[in-house]
Coordinates of C-alpha atoms in Angstrom, one line a residue:
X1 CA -16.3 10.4 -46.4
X2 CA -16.2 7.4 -43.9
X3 CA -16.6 7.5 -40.1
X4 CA -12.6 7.2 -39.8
X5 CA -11.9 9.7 -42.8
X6 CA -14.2 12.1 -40.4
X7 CA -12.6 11.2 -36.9
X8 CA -8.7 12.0 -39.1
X9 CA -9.9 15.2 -40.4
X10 CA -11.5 15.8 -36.9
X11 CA -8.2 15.1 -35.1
X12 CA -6.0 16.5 -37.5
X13 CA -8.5 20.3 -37.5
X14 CA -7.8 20.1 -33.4
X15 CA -4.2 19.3 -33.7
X16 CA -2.9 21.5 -36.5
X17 CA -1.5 23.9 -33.7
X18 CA 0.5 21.2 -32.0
X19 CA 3.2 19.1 -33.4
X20 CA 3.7 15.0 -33.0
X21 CA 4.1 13.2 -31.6
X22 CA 0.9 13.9 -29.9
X23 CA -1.1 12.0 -27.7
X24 CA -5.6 12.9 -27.5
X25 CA -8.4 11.5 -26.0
X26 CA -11.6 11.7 -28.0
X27 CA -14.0 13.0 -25.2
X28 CA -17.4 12.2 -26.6
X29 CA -15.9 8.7 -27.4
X30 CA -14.7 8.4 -23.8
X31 CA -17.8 9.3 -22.4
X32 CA -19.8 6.7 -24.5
X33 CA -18.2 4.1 -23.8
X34 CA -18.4 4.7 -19.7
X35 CA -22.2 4.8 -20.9
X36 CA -21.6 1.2 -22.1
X37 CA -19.8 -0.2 -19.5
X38 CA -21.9 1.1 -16.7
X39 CA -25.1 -0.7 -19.1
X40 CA -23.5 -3.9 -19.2
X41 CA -23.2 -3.5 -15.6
X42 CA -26.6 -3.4 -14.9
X43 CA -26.6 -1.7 -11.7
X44 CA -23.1 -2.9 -10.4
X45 CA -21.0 -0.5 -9.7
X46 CA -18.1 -0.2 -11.3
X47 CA -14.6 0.0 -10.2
X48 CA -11.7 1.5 -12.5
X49 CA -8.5 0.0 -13.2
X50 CA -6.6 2.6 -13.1
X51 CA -3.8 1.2 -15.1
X52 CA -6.0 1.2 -18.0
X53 CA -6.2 4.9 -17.7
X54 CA -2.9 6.5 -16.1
X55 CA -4.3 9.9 -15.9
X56 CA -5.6 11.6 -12.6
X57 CA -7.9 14.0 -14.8
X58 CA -9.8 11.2 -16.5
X59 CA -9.8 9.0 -13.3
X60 CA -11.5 12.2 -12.2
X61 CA -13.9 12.5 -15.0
X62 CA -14.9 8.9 -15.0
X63 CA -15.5 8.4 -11.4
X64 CA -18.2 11.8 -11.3
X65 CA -20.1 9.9 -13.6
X66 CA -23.1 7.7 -11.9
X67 CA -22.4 4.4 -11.9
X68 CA -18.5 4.4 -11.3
X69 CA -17.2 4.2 -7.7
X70 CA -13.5 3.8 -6.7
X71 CA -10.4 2.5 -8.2
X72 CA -8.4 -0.5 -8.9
X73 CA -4.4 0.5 -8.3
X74 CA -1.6 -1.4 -9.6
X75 CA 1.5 -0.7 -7.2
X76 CA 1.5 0.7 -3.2
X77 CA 2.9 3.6 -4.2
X78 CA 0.4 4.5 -6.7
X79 CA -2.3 3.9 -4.1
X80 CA -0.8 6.1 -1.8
X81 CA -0.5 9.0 -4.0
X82 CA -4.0 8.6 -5.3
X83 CA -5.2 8.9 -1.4
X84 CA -3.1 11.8 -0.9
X85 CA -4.8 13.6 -3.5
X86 CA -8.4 12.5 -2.2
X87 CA -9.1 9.4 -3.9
X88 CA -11.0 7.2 -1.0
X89 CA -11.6 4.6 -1.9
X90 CA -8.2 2.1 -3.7
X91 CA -8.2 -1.3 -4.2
X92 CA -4.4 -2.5 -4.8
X93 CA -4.7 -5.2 -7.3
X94 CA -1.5 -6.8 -7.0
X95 CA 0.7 -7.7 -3.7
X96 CA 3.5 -5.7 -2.8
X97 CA 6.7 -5.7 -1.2
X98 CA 7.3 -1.6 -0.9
X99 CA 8.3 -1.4 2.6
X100 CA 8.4 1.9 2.5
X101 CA 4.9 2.5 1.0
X102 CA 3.8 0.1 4.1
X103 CA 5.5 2.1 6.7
X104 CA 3.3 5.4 5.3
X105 CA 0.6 3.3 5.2
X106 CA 0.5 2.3 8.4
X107 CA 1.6 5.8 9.3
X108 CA -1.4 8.2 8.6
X109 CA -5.0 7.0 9.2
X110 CA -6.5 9.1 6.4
X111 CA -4.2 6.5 3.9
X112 CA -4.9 3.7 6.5
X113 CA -9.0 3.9 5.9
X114 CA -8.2 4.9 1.4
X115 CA -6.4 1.8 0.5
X116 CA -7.2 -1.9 0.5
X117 CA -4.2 -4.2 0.0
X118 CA -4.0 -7.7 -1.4
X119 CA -3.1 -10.8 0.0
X120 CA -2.7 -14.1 -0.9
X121 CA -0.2 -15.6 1.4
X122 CA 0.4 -15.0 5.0
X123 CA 4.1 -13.9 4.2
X124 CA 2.4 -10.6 2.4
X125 CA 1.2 -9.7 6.1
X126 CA 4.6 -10.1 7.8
X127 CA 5.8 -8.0 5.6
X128 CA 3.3 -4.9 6.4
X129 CA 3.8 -5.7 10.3
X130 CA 7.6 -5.7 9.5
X131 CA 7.6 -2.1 8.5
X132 CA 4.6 -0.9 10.5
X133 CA 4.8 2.5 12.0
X134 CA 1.6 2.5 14.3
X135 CA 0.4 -0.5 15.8
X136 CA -3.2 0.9 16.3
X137 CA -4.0 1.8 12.4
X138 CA -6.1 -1.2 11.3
X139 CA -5.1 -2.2 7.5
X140 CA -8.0 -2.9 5.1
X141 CA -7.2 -6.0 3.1
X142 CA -8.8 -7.9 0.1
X143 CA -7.8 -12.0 -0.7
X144 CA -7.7 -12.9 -4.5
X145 CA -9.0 -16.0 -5.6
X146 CA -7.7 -17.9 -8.6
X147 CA -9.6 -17.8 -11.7
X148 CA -8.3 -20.4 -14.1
X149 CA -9.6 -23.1 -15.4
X150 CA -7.9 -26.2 -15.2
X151 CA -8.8 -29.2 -16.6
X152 CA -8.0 -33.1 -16.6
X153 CA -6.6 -32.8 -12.8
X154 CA -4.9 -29.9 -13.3
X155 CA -2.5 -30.8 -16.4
X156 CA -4.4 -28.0 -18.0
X157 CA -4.3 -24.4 -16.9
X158 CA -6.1 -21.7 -19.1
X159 CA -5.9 -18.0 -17.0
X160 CA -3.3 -16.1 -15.8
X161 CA -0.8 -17.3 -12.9
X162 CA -1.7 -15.0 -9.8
X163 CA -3.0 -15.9 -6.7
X164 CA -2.1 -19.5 -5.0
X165 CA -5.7 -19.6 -3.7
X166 CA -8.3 -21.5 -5.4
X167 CA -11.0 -23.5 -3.0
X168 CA -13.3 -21.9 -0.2
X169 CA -11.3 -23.5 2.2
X170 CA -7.6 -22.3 1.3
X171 CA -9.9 -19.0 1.3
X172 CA -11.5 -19.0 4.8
X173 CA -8.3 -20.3 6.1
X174 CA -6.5 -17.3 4.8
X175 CA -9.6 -15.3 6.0
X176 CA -9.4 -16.5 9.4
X177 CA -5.3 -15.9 9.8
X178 CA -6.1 -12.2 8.9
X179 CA -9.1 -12.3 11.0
X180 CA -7.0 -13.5 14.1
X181 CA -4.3 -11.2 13.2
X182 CA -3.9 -8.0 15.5
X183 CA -3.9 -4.5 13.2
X184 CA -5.9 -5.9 10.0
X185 CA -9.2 -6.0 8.7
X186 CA -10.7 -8.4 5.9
X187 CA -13.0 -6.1 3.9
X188 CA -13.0 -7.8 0.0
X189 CA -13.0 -10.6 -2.1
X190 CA -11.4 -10.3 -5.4
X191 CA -11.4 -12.5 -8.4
X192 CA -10.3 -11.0 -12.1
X193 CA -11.0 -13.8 -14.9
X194 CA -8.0 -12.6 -17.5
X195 CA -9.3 -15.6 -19.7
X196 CA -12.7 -14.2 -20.0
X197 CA -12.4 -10.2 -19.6
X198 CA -8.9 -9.9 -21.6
X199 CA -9.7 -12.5 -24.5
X200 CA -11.3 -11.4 -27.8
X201 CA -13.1 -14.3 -29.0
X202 CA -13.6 -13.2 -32.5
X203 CA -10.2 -12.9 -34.2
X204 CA -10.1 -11.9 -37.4
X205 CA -9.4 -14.3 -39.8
X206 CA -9.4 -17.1 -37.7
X207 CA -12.8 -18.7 -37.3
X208 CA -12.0 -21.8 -35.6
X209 CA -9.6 -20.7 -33.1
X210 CA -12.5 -17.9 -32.1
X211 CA -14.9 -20.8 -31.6
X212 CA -12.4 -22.9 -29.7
X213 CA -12.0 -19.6 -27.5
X214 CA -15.8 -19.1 -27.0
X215 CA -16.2 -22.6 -26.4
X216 CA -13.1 -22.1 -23.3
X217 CA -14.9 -19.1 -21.9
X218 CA -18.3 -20.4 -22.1
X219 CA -16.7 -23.4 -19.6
X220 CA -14.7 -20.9 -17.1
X221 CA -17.8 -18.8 -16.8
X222 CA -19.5 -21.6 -15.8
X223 CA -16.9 -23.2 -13.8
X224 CA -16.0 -19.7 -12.3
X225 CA -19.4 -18.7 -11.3
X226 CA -20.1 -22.0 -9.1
X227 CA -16.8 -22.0 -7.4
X228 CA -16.7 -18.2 -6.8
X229 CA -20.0 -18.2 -5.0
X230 CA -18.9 -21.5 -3.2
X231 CA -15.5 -18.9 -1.9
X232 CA -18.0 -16.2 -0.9
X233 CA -19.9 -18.0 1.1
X234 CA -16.8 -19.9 3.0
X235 CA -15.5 -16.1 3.5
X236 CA -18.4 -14.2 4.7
X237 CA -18.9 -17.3 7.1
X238 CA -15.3 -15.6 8.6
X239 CA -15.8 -12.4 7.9
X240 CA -19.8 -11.3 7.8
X241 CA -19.0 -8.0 7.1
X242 CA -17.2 -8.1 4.0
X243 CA -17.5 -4.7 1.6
X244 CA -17.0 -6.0 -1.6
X245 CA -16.7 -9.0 -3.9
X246 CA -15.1 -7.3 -7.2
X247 CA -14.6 -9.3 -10.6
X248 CA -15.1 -9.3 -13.9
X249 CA -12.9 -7.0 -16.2
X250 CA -13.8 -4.9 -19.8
X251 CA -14.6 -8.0 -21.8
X252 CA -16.6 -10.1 -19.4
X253 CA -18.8 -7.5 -17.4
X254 CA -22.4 -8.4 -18.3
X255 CA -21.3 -12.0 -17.6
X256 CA -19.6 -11.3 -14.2
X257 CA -22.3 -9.1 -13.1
X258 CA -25.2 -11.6 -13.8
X259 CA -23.2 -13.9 -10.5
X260 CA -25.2 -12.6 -7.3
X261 CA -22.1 -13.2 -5.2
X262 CA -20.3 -10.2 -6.9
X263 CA -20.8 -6.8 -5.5
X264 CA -19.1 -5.2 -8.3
X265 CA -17.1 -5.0 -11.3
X266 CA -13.5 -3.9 -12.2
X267 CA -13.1 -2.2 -15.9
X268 CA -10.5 0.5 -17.2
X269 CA -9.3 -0.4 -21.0
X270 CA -13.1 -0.2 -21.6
X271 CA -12.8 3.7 -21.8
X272 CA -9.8 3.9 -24.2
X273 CA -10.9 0.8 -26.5
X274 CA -7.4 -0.1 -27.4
X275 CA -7.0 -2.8 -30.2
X276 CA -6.7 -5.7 -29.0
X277 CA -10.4 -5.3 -27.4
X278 CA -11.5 -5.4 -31.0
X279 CA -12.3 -8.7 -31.3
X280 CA -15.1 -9.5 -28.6
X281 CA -18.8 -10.6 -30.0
X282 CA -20.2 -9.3 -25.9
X283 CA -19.6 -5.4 -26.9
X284 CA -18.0 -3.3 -29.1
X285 CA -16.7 0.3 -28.3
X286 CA -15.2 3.5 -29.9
X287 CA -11.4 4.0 -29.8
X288 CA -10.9 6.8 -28.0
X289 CA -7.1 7.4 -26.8
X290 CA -5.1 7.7 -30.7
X291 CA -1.7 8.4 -30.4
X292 CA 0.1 11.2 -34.1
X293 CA 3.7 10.1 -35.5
X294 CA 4.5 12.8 -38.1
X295 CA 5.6 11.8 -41.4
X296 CA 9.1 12.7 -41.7
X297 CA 10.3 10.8 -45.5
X298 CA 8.7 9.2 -48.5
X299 CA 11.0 6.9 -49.2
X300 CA 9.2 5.7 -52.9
X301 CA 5.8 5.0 -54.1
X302 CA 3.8 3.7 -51.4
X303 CA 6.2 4.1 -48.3
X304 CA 6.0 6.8 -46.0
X305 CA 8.1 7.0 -42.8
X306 CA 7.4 8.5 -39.3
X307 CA 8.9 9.5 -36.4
X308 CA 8.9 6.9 -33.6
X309 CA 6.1 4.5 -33.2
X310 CA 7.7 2.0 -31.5
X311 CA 5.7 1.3 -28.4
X312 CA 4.9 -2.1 -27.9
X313 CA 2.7 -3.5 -24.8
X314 CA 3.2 -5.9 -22.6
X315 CA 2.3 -9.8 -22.5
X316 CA 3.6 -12.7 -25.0
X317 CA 5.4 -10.9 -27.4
X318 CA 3.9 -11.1 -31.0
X319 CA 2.3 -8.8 -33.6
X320 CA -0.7 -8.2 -31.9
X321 CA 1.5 -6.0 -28.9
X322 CA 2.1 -3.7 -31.5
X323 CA 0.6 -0.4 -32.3
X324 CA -1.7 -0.4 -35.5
X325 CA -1.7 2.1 -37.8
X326 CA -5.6 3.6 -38.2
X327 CA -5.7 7.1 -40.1
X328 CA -5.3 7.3 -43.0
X329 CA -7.0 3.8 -43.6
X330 CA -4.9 1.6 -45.7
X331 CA -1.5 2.0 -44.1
X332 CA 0.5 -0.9 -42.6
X333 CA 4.4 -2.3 -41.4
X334 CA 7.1 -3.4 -43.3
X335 CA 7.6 -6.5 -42.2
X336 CA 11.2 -6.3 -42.2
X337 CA 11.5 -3.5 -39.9
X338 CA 7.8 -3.0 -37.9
X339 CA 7.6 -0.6 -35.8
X340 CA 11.2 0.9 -34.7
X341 CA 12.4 2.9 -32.1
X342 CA 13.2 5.9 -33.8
X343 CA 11.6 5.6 -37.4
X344 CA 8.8 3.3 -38.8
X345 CA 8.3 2.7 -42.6
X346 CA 4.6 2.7 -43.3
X347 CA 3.7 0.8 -46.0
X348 CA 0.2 1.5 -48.5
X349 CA -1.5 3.2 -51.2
X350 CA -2.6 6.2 -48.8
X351 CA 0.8 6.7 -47.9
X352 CA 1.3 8.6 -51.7
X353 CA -1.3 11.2 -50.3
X354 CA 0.8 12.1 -47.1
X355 CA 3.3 14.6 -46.8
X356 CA 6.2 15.4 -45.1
X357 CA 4.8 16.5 -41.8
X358 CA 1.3 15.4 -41.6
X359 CA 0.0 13.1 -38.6
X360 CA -0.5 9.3 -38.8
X361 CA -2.8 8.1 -35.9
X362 CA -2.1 4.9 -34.0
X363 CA -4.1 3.2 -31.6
X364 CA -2.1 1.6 -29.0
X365 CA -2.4 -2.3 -28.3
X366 CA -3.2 -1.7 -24.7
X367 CA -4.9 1.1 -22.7
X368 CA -3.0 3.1 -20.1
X369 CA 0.6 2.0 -21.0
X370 CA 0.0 4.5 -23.9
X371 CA 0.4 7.4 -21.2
X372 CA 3.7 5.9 -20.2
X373 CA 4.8 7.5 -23.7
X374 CA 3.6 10.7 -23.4
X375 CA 3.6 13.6 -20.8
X376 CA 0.2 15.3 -21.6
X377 CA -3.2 14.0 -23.1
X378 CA -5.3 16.5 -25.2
X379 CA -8.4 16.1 -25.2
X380 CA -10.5 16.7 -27.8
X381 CA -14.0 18.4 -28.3
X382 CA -15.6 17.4 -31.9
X383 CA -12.6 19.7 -33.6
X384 CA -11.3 21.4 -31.1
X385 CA -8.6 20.7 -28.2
X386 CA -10.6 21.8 -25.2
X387 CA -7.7 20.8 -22.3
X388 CA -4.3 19.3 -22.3
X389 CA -3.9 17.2 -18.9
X390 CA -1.0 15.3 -17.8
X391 CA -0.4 11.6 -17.8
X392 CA 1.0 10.0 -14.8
X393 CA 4.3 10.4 -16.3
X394 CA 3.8 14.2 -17.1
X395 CA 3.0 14.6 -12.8
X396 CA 6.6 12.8 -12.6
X397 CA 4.6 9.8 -11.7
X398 CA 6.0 6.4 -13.6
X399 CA 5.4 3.5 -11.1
X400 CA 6.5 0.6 -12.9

């Protein structure tokens, strides 16, 4: 039997009691590979993005074990509820214009002194002093750098579009408007290198393209590290007393934690190993968040169809956004159909040895948009379900 034949009859034993669509969390998978992020660390702590992981229990889990200290939120609102229920320490990744998350914000100092917000433009700050309840709560904020690399003046632009700031000095100009500025505090720097920490670099298949993207990253990791400590110095000439410098992401954190200007490093797909963070040479991990469609037809020889399946994940749409199908090994779309909203045609020798009702495990493109799917995670023990905890969704949470 191989590993995967093991892990199906594993999650299949645990699950025989519920029906799918089901959603699990392999625990001992999840655990080792928190071991691996926090070694590729090396001593940086490590701050979770919890849209990666979208489920308070595991945020919980992940953030007891040494190593791993705060989280990385992904709307206002989100950050507030995580303070409320005793998170301290959240880093909102994004800008926002909630003015009615700002107006709690600046409302009750125990959210006031959990939550860092981002900035990038002095606009972002009118429009926390706009709905500001309390003039003497201070509001913790972070300034994002740009990451990309652009080359020949510019014309071209590898990285994500995000922040409008990309040399020291647009930085300690920024730094010094919130420094001037009555009811704020500058306490981080924050730089996230998609390029790098969200780019496999060995795809399958394709062995010049996979060069061509380790020749790119090789440059913005050099590029990134010269002009990122050149930022932290112009900032901490403004603002001495600056917390954190955070960076890096799941793909890129023994390369972002080598920089001495970074404090620490921001990871959260890392722990579910969803599969598009397959293809890196820097680590490899265990899937550990699998997703059961049940087989509901056999159309022929060679076809089986499920329930459902159709949960693609965002970014450029294309084949790789889709779920794959991983147990039974061997099974794959119809590329006439792929995978639909209420029924998907599986395609496959191993689909003649499935029968009406058994489980076909998925692994999700992305991490935490899996839980956007499901109410309740459970989690599994070697063959056993050991808890079923709910998702963000399952607390009536869905944020975006």
């Amino acid at each position: 039997m191989t590993p995967r034949a093991a892990d199906r009859a594993r999650y299949d034993r645990a699950t025989a009691h519920l029906d799918a669509p089901v959603a699990i969390v392999d625990l001992e998978a999840f655990d080792a590979n928190a071991d691996d992020l926090v070694r590729r660390a090396a001593g940086k702590p490590i701050r979770v993005a919890s849209k990666s992981v979208r489920c308070r229990a595991l945020l919980e889990r992940v953030l007891a074990r040494p190593g791993f200290a705060g989280i990385m939120s992904f709307t206002l609102a989100e950050s507030l509820w995580l303070a409320r229920a005793g998170f301290e320490d959240v880093l909102l990744a994004y800008p926002s214009a909630d003015r009615t998350a700002f107006a709690e914000l600046t409302s009750v100092p125990k959210l006031a002194a959990a939550v860092t917000v981002m900035v990038d433009d002095p606009a972002q700050l009118d429009l926390v002093d706009a709905a500001r309840e309390r003039q003497d709560l201070e509001v913790r904020v972070c300034l994002e750098l740009d990451t990309s690399l652009q080359l020949f003046g510019g014309r071209v632009r590898v990285g994500a579009r995000r922040s409008p700031l990309r040399t020291p000095a647009q930085l300690a100009d920024l730094a010094r408007s919130v420094a001037r500025r009555p009811g704020f505090r500058l306490v981080g720097l924050m730089a996230y290198e998609g390029h790098v920490a969200g780019v496999g670099d060995a795809v399958a298949g394709r062995p010049v393209r996979s060069r061509a993207i380790r020749l790119m990253q090789s440059a913005a990791r050099k590029e990134l590290a010269a002009r990122r400590a050149e930022v932290v110095r112009a900032v901490r000439a403004v603002a001495p007393d600056l917390e954190f410098v955070n960076g890096g992401g799941t793909g890129s954190v023994q390369h972002t934690a080598a920089e001495a200007a970074v404090t620490e490093i921001a990871a959260g797909s890392g722990l579910y190993v969803p599969r598009l963070f397959d293809n890196y040479t820097s680590f490899s991990g265990r899937p550990a968040a699998l997703f059961a469609q049940p087989v509901v037809r056999r159309p022929g020889v060679g076809v089986v169809t499920v329930l459902g399946g159709g949960y693609p994940a965002s970014g450029a749409p294309g084949a790789d956004r889709l779920p794959v199908p991983y147990l039974p090994e061997g099974l794959g779309y119809d590329g006439q159909e792929g995978a639909g909203e209420v029924q998907t045609p599986l395609l496959g020798s191993a689909a003649d040895d499935l029968l009406i009702g058994d489980k076909v495990w998925f692994r999700h493109a992305k991490a935490g948009e899996l839980c956007e799917r499901f109410e309740e995670l459970q989690l599994v023990e070697g063959d056993r379900v050991t808890a079923t905890v709910p998702t963000y969704r399952g607390e009536g949470r869905t944020f975006l």
